[in-house]
Amino acid sequence: MHIPVLLKEAIEALDVQPGGRYIDCTVGGGGHAAAILEQSSPGGQLLGIDADPKAIEIARARLEAHSKSTLLINENFANLQAICIKYDFFPVHGILFDLGLSSLQLNNDERGFSFQHDAPLDMRLSPSQEVTAADIINTFSETELAHLIRTYGEERYSHKIAPYIVQQRPIQTTLHLAHILEQAIRGRRGRIHPATRTFQALRIAVNQELEHLEAALRQAVSLLGINGRLVVISYHSLEDRIVKQFTQREAKDCICPPGTLTCVCGHRASLRLISKKVITPAPAEIQLNPRSRSAKLRAAEHVITRNEQLFYHDIAESLRFPAGIEARGWRRPALVEKLRRTFVALQINNS
Ligand SMILES: C[S@@+](CC[C@H](N)C(=O)[O-])C[C@H]1O[C@@H](n2cnc3c(N)ncnc32)[C@H](O)[C@@H]1O
């Protein structure tokens, strides 16, 4: 079983309400999704996405009791906007990302995510992806490997590891690679296993995790209704940095370089940070589920920009709604939803 991380905190940050519509971009074992469906009942709806077809199977079984209100899609969240348009699932009240891998993938999988047991060096979330970890390990040059391991693994011994790997090629299995990494940085590693950072780097590269996260965050905001919530749980500093920088930037009305006298960027805040401080698991959760120890939760609320207000105003006029209707927010949800839907469609057409 995968134990959902920061479950109570995520549901609170999403502000799950009965009748609401939510997207779980990383449905995994369905833990967070089940809680969202329970809390949004009656009338709630959930779109669950996962790049791993096995995760979708598991989530389908776990969420069977809610099958009428759940739509599960085996896709990459990098295509979030296209998925939502295809299935007509927007605007939504909340979007959750619980990044990384589930315990089911780490512990039982044959795809080589973990160096604890032997498996082919694959690491693809979806069999439809082309490049495996073995392809990278066996074809990258020494310089490219060192760069990748340093950048995505934040491994300071990358310059020692890369030549070792190149000398020992071909390398096809997890335990073979783990053994080489132990040899390469023998005696230098403290608390964590010598393979930890290089395995992280390979997994990030194979699945283009950082690029997909950046793309999905941008799309997520355009799919949120007014006051809709964006909640992201990340497990390493590279992911958290992307989420932090994205939410902080989107929470600003001006992003001109410091010292600029008059704003020329035209940027307007589309998010309001719910909590300036990152949310982390309590000691009791870490004791119960050690995998949660590196988790960081950030949450923000979609705010309507001046441009959006103007759009809403124009749309409201053209649809013959009384002017100013947009300001009433969720108090007239059906109307606001209609406006929002039209707005998102216009935005998508324009982009
Ligand atoms: C930490 S698990 C989610 C666990 C889930 N919240 C639960 O409670 O069971 C992360 C999931 O995200 C999926 N995932 C990671 N990157 C993805 C991406 N770019 N697109 C879609 N799914 C992705 C993984 O396959 C994995 O199943």
CSV table of C-alpha atoms and ligand atoms in Angstrom, one decimal:
chain,number,residue,atom,x,y,z
A,1,MET,CA,0.0,0.0,0.0
A,2,HIS,CA,1.1,3.6,-0.7
A,3,ILE,CA,0.4,5.8,2.3
A,4,PRO,CA,-0.7,9.2,1.1
A,5,VAL,CA,1.6,12.0,2.3
A,6,LEU,CA,0.3,15.2,4.0
A,7,LEU,CA,-3.2,13.9,3.4
A,8,LYS,CA,-5.1,16.1,5.9
A,9,GLU,CA,-3.0,19.2,4.9
A,10,ALA,CA,-3.6,18.6,1.2
A,11,ILE,CA,-7.4,18.3,1.6
A,12,GLU,CA,-7.5,21.4,3.7
A,13,ALA,CA,-5.3,23.4,1.3
A,14,LEU,CA,-7.5,22.3,-1.6
A,15,ASP,CA,-10.5,23.5,0.4
A,16,VAL,CA,-12.5,20.5,-0.8
A,17,GLN,CA,-16.2,21.3,-0.8
A,18,PRO,CA,-19.3,19.1,-1.6
A,19,GLY,CA,-20.2,19.3,-5.3
A,20,GLY,CA,-16.7,20.6,-6.3
A,21,ARG,CA,-14.7,19.5,-9.3
A,22,TYR,CA,-11.1,18.5,-8.7
A,23,ILE,CA,-8.1,17.2,-10.7
A,24,ASP,CA,-5.5,14.8,-9.2
A,25,CYS,CA,-2.6,15.1,-11.6
A,26,THR,CA,-0.7,12.2,-10.0
A,27,VAL,CA,-3.5,9.8,-8.9
A,28,GLY,CA,-1.0,7.0,-8.1
A,29,GLY,CA,-2.5,4.5,-5.6
A,30,GLY,CA,-5.6,6.7,-5.3
A,31,GLY,CA,-5.1,7.7,-1.7
A,32,HIS,CA,-5.5,11.5,-2.0
A,33,ALA,CA,-8.1,10.9,-4.7
A,34,ALA,CA,-10.3,8.8,-2.4
A,35,ALA,CA,-10.2,11.5,0.3
A,36,ILE,CA,-11.1,14.2,-2.2
A,37,LEU,CA,-14.0,12.2,-3.5
A,38,GLU,CA,-15.3,11.5,0.0
A,39,GLN,CA,-15.0,15.1,1.1
A,40,SER,CA,-16.6,16.5,-2.1
A,41,SER,CA,-19.5,14.1,-1.8
A,42,PRO,CA,-22.4,14.5,-2.7
A,43,GLY,CA,-21.9,15.8,-6.2
A,44,GLY,CA,-18.1,16.0,-6.4
A,45,GLN,CA,-16.2,15.0,-9.5
A,46,LEU,CA,-12.6,14.0,-9.9
A,47,LEU,CA,-10.3,13.7,-12.9
A,48,GLY,CA,-7.4,11.5,-12.0
A,49,ILE,CA,-4.3,11.4,-14.2
A,50,ASP,CA,-1.2,9.2,-14.1
A,51,ALA,CA,1.5,8.5,-16.7
A,52,ASP,CA,1.9,5.0,-15.4
A,53,PRO,CA,-0.8,2.6,-16.8
A,54,LYS,CA,-0.3,0.3,-13.8
A,55,ALA,CA,-1.1,3.2,-11.4
A,56,ILE,CA,-4.3,3.8,-13.3
A,57,GLU,CA,-5.3,0.2,-12.8
A,58,ILE,CA,-4.6,0.3,-9.1
A,59,ALA,CA,-6.5,3.6,-8.7
A,60,ARG,CA,-9.4,2.3,-10.7
A,61,ALA,CA,-9.8,-0.6,-8.2
A,62,ARG,CA,-9.3,1.6,-5.2
A,63,LEU,CA,-11.8,4.2,-6.4
A,64,GLU,CA,-14.4,1.7,-7.6
A,65,ALA,CA,-17.0,2.9,-5.1
A,66,HIS,CA,-16.8,6.4,-6.7
A,67,SER,CA,-16.7,5.2,-10.3
A,68,LYS,CA,-19.6,7.4,-11.3
A,69,SER,CA,-17.9,10.6,-10.2
A,70,THR,CA,-14.4,9.7,-11.3
A,71,LEU,CA,-12.6,9.9,-14.7
A,72,LEU,CA,-9.2,8.2,-14.8
A,73,ILE,CA,-6.8,9.0,-17.7
A,74,ASN,CA,-3.5,7.4,-18.4
A,75,GLU,CA,-1.6,10.4,-19.7
A,76,ASN,CA,1.3,12.7,-18.8
A,77,PHE,CA,0.3,15.8,-16.8
A,78,ALA,CA,2.4,17.8,-19.2
A,79,ASN,CA,-0.7,17.6,-21.4
A,80,LEU,CA,-3.1,18.8,-18.7
A,81,GLN,CA,-4.8,21.5,-20.7
A,82,ALA,CA,-5.4,19.3,-23.7
A,83,ILE,CA,-6.8,16.5,-21.4
A,84,CYS,CA,-9.2,18.9,-19.7
A,85,ILE,CA,-10.4,20.3,-23.1
A,86,LYS,CA,-10.8,16.8,-24.5
A,87,TYR,CA,-12.9,15.6,-21.6
A,88,ASP,CA,-14.6,19.0,-21.0
A,89,PHE,CA,-13.3,19.1,-17.5
A,90,PHE,CA,-12.8,22.8,-16.6
A,91,PRO,CA,-13.0,25.1,-14.8
A,92,VAL,CA,-12.1,23.3,-11.6
A,93,HIS,CA,-12.2,24.1,-7.8
A,94,GLY,CA,-8.8,22.5,-7.1
A,95,ILE,CA,-5.8,20.8,-8.7
A,96,LEU,CA,-3.4,18.5,-6.8
A,97,PHE,CA,0.1,17.4,-7.7
A,98,ASP,CA,1.8,14.8,-5.4
A,99,LEU,CA,5.0,14.4,-7.3
A,100,GLY,CA,7.5,11.6,-7.7
A,101,LEU,CA,6.8,8.0,-7.3
A,102,SER,CA,4.5,5.9,-5.2
A,103,SER,CA,5.7,3.2,-2.8
A,104,LEU,CA,4.1,0.7,-5.2
A,105,GLN,CA,6.5,1.8,-7.9
A,106,LEU,CA,9.5,2.0,-5.7
A,107,ASN,CA,9.0,-1.2,-3.8
A,108,ASN,CA,7.4,-3.7,-6.2
A,109,ASP,CA,8.2,-2.5,-9.6
A,110,GLU,CA,10.3,-4.2,-12.1
A,111,ARG,CA,11.3,-1.0,-13.8
A,112,GLY,CA,14.5,-0.3,-11.9
A,113,PHE,CA,13.5,2.8,-9.9
A,114,SER,CA,15.1,1.4,-6.8
A,115,PHE,CA,18.7,0.2,-6.1
A,116,GLN,CA,17.4,-2.0,-3.3
A,117,HIS,CA,16.6,-4.9,-5.6
A,118,ASP,CA,17.8,-6.0,-9.0
A,119,ALA,CA,15.9,-5.0,-12.2
A,120,PRO,CA,16.7,-3.8,-15.6
A,121,LEU,CA,17.7,-0.1,-15.7
A,122,ASP,CA,14.5,1.2,-17.3
A,123,MET,CA,12.9,3.9,-15.0
A,124,ARG,CA,10.2,5.0,-17.6
A,125,LEU,CA,6.9,5.9,-16.0
A,126,SER,CA,5.1,4.8,-19.2
A,127,PRO,CA,6.2,2.1,-21.6
A,128,SER,CA,5.3,4.5,-24.4
A,129,GLN,CA,8.4,6.6,-23.6
A,130,GLU,CA,11.4,5.9,-25.8
A,131,VAL,CA,14.6,6.6,-23.7
A,132,THR,CA,15.5,4.3,-20.7
A,133,ALA,CA,18.0,4.8,-17.9
A,134,ALA,CA,20.2,2.1,-19.6
A,135,ASP,CA,20.2,4.2,-22.8
A,136,ILE,CA,21.5,7.2,-20.9
A,137,ILE,CA,24.1,5.3,-18.8
A,138,ASN,CA,25.5,3.4,-21.9
A,139,THR,CA,25.5,6.2,-24.5
A,140,PHE,CA,26.1,9.6,-22.8
A,141,SER,CA,29.7,10.9,-22.9
A,142,GLU,CA,31.6,11.2,-19.6
A,143,THR,CA,31.1,15.0,-19.6
A,144,GLU,CA,27.4,14.6,-20.3
A,145,LEU,CA,27.0,12.0,-17.5
A,146,ALA,CA,28.9,14.2,-15.0
A,147,HIS,CA,26.7,17.2,-16.0
A,148,LEU,CA,23.4,15.2,-15.7
A,149,ILE,CA,24.4,13.7,-12.3
A,150,ARG,CA,25.5,17.0,-10.9
A,151,THR,CA,22.4,19.0,-12.2
A,152,TYR,CA,19.6,16.5,-11.5
A,153,GLY,CA,21.2,14.6,-8.6
A,154,GLU,CA,22.9,17.6,-7.0
A,155,GLU,CA,25.7,15.1,-6.6
A,156,ARG,CA,29.0,16.7,-5.7
A,157,TYR,CA,31.0,13.6,-6.6
A,158,SER,CA,29.7,13.6,-10.2
A,159,HIS,CA,33.2,14.1,-11.6
A,160,LYS,CA,34.3,10.9,-9.8
A,161,ILE,CA,31.3,8.9,-10.7
A,162,ALA,CA,31.1,9.6,-14.5
A,163,PRO,CA,34.5,8.1,-15.4
A,164,TYR,CA,33.8,5.0,-13.3
A,165,ILE,CA,30.5,4.5,-15.2
A,166,VAL,CA,32.2,4.9,-18.6
A,167,GLN,CA,34.9,2.4,-17.7
A,168,GLN,CA,32.5,-0.2,-16.5
A,169,ARG,CA,30.0,-0.1,-19.4
A,170,PRO,CA,27.8,-1.8,-20.6
A,171,ILE,CA,25.6,-1.5,-17.4
A,172,GLN,CA,22.1,-3.0,-17.7
A,173,THR,CA,20.9,-3.6,-14.1
A,174,THR,CA,20.2,-1.5,-11.0
A,175,LEU,CA,22.4,-3.6,-8.7
A,176,HIS,CA,25.3,-3.4,-11.1
A,177,LEU,CA,25.0,0.3,-11.3
A,178,ALA,CA,24.6,0.6,-7.5
A,179,HIS,CA,27.8,-1.4,-7.0
A,180,ILE,CA,29.7,0.9,-9.4
A,181,LEU,CA,28.5,3.9,-7.5
A,182,GLU,CA,29.6,2.5,-4.2
A,183,GLN,CA,33.0,1.9,-5.6
A,184,ALA,CA,33.2,5.4,-7.2
A,185,ILE,CA,32.5,7.3,-4.0
A,186,ARG,CA,33.7,4.7,-1.5
A,187,GLY,CA,34.1,6.2,2.0
A,188,ARG,CA,32.9,9.6,1.0
A,189,ARG,CA,29.2,9.3,1.5
A,190,GLY,CA,27.6,10.0,4.9
A,191,ARG,CA,24.0,9.4,5.8
A,192,ILE,CA,22.6,8.5,2.4
A,193,HIS,CA,23.4,5.5,0.1
A,194,PRO,CA,26.0,6.4,-2.6
A,195,ALA,CA,23.5,5.5,-5.3
A,196,THR,CA,20.7,7.8,-4.1
A,197,ARG,CA,21.6,10.9,-6.0
A,198,THR,CA,22.6,9.3,-9.3
A,199,PHE,CA,19.4,7.2,-9.3
A,200,GLN,CA,17.4,10.4,-8.7
A,201,ALA,CA,19.2,12.2,-11.6
A,202,LEU,CA,18.5,9.3,-14.0
A,203,ARG,CA,14.8,9.1,-13.1
A,204,ILE,CA,14.4,12.9,-13.6
A,205,ALA,CA,16.2,12.8,-16.9
A,206,VAL,CA,14.3,9.7,-18.3
A,207,ASN,CA,10.9,11.2,-17.4
A,208,GLN,CA,11.7,14.9,-18.1
A,209,GLU,CA,10.3,15.5,-14.7
A,210,LEU,CA,11.3,19.2,-14.3
A,211,GLU,CA,10.2,20.2,-17.8
A,212,HIS,CA,6.8,18.5,-17.4
A,213,LEU,CA,6.3,20.1,-14.0
A,214,GLU,CA,7.0,23.6,-15.3
A,215,ALA,CA,4.6,23.1,-18.3
A,216,ALA,CA,1.9,21.6,-16.1
A,217,LEU,CA,1.9,24.4,-13.5
A,218,ARG,CA,1.4,27.1,-16.2
A,219,GLN,CA,-1.5,25.1,-17.6
A,220,ALA,CA,-3.1,24.4,-14.2
A,221,VAL,CA,-3.7,28.1,-13.4
A,222,SER,CA,-5.6,28.6,-16.6
A,223,LEU,CA,-8.0,25.7,-15.6
A,224,LEU,CA,-8.8,26.9,-12.1
A,225,GLY,CA,-12.0,28.7,-11.5
A,226,ILE,CA,-12.0,31.9,-9.4
A,227,ASN,CA,-10.6,31.1,-5.9
A,228,GLY,CA,-9.7,27.6,-7.2
A,229,ARG,CA,-6.8,26.1,-5.4
A,230,LEU,CA,-3.5,24.8,-6.6
A,231,VAL,CA,-1.7,22.4,-4.3
A,232,VAL,CA,1.7,20.8,-4.9
A,233,ILE,CA,3.6,18.3,-2.8
A,234,SER,CA,7.2,17.8,-3.8
A,235,TYR,CA,10.0,15.5,-2.6
A,236,HIS,CA,13.3,17.1,-3.6
A,237,SER,CA,14.7,20.6,-3.8
A,238,LEU,CA,14.7,20.8,-7.6
A,239,GLU,CA,11.0,20.3,-7.8
A,240,ASP,CA,10.3,22.5,-4.8
A,241,ARG,CA,12.4,25.3,-6.3
A,242,ILE,CA,10.3,25.2,-9.5
A,243,VAL,CA,7.0,25.3,-7.5
A,244,LYS,CA,8.2,28.0,-5.1
A,245,GLN,CA,9.5,30.3,-7.9
A,246,PHE,CA,6.4,29.7,-10.0
A,247,THR,CA,3.9,30.5,-7.2
A,248,GLN,CA,5.9,33.5,-6.0
A,249,ARG,CA,6.1,35.0,-9.4
A,250,GLU,CA,2.4,34.4,-10.2
A,251,ALA,CA,1.6,36.0,-6.9
A,252,LYS,CA,3.2,39.3,-8.0
A,253,ASP,CA,1.6,42.2,-9.8
A,254,CYS,CA,5.0,43.3,-11.3
A,255,ILE,CA,8.0,41.2,-12.2
A,256,CYS,CA,10.2,43.9,-13.5
A,257,PRO,CA,13.9,43.7,-12.4
A,258,PRO,CA,14.6,45.3,-9.1
A,259,GLY,CA,15.3,49.1,-9.4
A,260,THR,CA,13.0,49.6,-12.4
A,261,LEU,CA,11.3,52.9,-11.8
A,262,THR,CA,8.1,52.3,-13.9
A,263,CYS,CA,6.6,48.9,-14.4
A,264,VAL,CA,7.0,47.7,-18.0
A,265,CYS,CA,6.3,44.0,-17.6
A,266,GLY,CA,2.5,44.2,-17.6
A,267,HIS,CA,2.4,41.1,-15.4
A,268,ARG,CA,-0.6,40.7,-13.1
A,269,ALA,CA,-0.9,38.3,-10.2
A,270,SER,CA,-3.0,35.2,-11.0
A,271,LEU,CA,-2.3,33.5,-7.6
A,272,ARG,CA,-2.5,34.4,-4.0
A,273,LEU,CA,-0.2,32.3,-1.7
A,274,ILE,CA,-2.3,30.6,0.9
A,275,SER,CA,0.6,30.1,3.3
A,276,LYS,CA,3.9,31.9,2.8
A,277,LYS,CA,5.7,29.2,4.7
A,278,VAL,CA,6.0,25.7,3.2
A,279,ILE,CA,4.0,23.0,4.9
A,280,THR,CA,6.0,19.9,6.0
A,281,PRO,CA,4.9,16.7,7.8
A,282,ALA,CA,4.6,16.5,11.6
A,283,PRO,CA,7.1,14.3,13.4
A,284,ALA,CA,4.3,11.7,14.0
A,285,GLU,CA,3.7,11.4,10.2
A,286,ILE,CA,7.4,11.0,9.5
A,287,GLN,CA,7.6,8.2,12.2
A,288,LEU,CA,4.6,6.4,10.7
A,289,ASN,CA,5.7,6.9,7.1
A,290,PRO,CA,9.5,7.7,6.7
A,291,ARG,CA,9.0,8.3,3.0
A,292,SER,CA,7.2,11.5,3.9
A,293,ARG,CA,10.2,13.1,5.5
A,294,SER,CA,11.3,15.2,2.5
A,295,ALA,CA,7.8,16.3,1.5
A,296,LYS,CA,7.0,20.0,1.1
A,297,LEU,CA,3.5,21.3,0.4
A,298,ARG,CA,2.8,24.6,-1.3
A,299,ALA,CA,-0.6,26.0,-2.0
A,300,ALA,CA,-2.1,29.0,-3.8
A,301,GLU,CA,-5.5,30.3,-4.8
A,302,HIS,CA,-6.4,31.6,-8.2
A,303,VAL,CA,-7.2,35.3,-8.2
A,304,ILE,CA,-8.8,37.1,-11.0
A,305,THR,CA,-6.6,39.5,-12.8
A,306,ARG,CA,-7.5,42.9,-14.2
A,307,ASN,CA,-7.4,41.5,-17.7
A,308,GLU,CA,-9.7,38.7,-16.7
A,309,GLN,CA,-12.1,41.1,-15.1
A,310,LEU,CA,-12.2,43.0,-18.4
A,311,PHE,CA,-12.7,39.8,-20.3
A,312,TYR,CA,-15.5,38.7,-17.9
A,313,HIS,CA,-17.1,42.1,-18.3
A,314,ASP,CA,-17.1,41.9,-22.1
A,315,ILE,CA,-18.4,38.4,-22.1
A,316,ALA,CA,-21.0,39.2,-19.5
A,317,GLU,CA,-22.2,42.1,-21.7
A,318,SER,CA,-22.2,40.0,-24.9
A,319,LEU,CA,-24.2,37.3,-23.1
A,320,ARG,CA,-26.5,40.0,-21.7
A,321,PHE,CA,-25.6,39.3,-18.0
A,322,PRO,CA,-25.8,42.3,-15.8
A,323,ALA,CA,-22.4,44.1,-15.7
A,324,GLY,CA,-20.3,43.5,-12.6
A,325,ILE,CA,-21.6,40.0,-12.2
A,326,GLU,CA,-18.0,38.6,-12.1
A,327,ALA,CA,-17.3,40.2,-8.8
A,328,ARG,CA,-19.8,38.1,-7.0
A,329,GLY,CA,-17.5,35.1,-7.3
A,330,TRP,CA,-18.8,31.7,-6.2
A,331,ARG,CA,-22.1,33.1,-4.9
A,332,ARG,CA,-23.5,32.4,-8.3
A,333,PRO,CA,-21.5,29.3,-9.3
A,334,ALA,CA,-23.5,28.3,-12.4
A,335,LEU,CA,-23.1,31.8,-13.9
A,336,VAL,CA,-19.5,32.2,-12.9
A,337,GLU,CA,-18.8,28.8,-14.3
A,338,LYS,CA,-20.3,29.7,-17.7
A,339,LEU,CA,-18.3,32.9,-17.8
A,340,ARG,CA,-15.2,31.1,-16.8
A,341,ARG,CA,-15.6,28.4,-19.4
A,342,THR,CA,-16.0,31.0,-22.1
A,343,PHE,CA,-13.0,32.8,-20.8
A,344,VAL,CA,-10.8,29.7,-20.7
A,345,ALA,CA,-11.9,28.8,-24.2
A,346,LEU,CA,-11.0,32.3,-25.4
A,347,GLN,CA,-7.7,32.1,-23.7
A,348,ILE,CA,-6.9,28.8,-25.2
A,349,ASN,CA,-7.9,30.0,-28.7
A,350,ASN,CA,-5.7,33.1,-28.3
A,351,SER,CA,-2.6,31.1,-27.1
B,1,LIG,C1,3.6,10.0,-5.1
B,1,LIG,S1,2.7,9.2,-6.3
B,1,LIG,C2,1.1,9.7,-6.0
B,1,LIG,C3,0.4,9.0,-4.9
B,1,LIG,C4,-1.0,9.4,-4.7
B,1,LIG,N1,-1.2,10.8,-4.3
B,1,LIG,C5,-1.7,8.5,-3.7
B,1,LIG,O1,-2.1,9.0,-2.6
B,1,LIG,O2,-1.8,7.3,-3.9
B,1,LIG,C6,3.1,10.0,-7.8
B,1,LIG,C7,2.4,9.5,-9.0
B,1,LIG,O3,2.6,10.5,-10.0
B,1,LIG,C8,2.8,9.8,-11.2
B,1,LIG,N2,3.5,10.8,-12.1
B,1,LIG,C9,4.8,11.3,-11.9
B,1,LIG,N3,5.0,12.1,-12.9
B,1,LIG,C10,4.0,12.2,-13.7
B,1,LIG,C11,3.6,12.9,-14.9
B,1,LIG,N4,4.5,13.8,-15.5
B,1,LIG,N5,2.4,12.7,-15.4
B,1,LIG,C12,1.5,11.9,-14.9
B,1,LIG,N6,1.8,11.2,-13.8
B,1,LIG,C13,3.0,11.3,-13.2
B,1,LIG,C14,3.6,8.6,-10.9
B,1,LIG,O4,3.4,7.6,-11.9
B,1,LIG,C15,3.0,8.2,-9.5
B,1,LIG,O5,2.0,7.2,-9.7
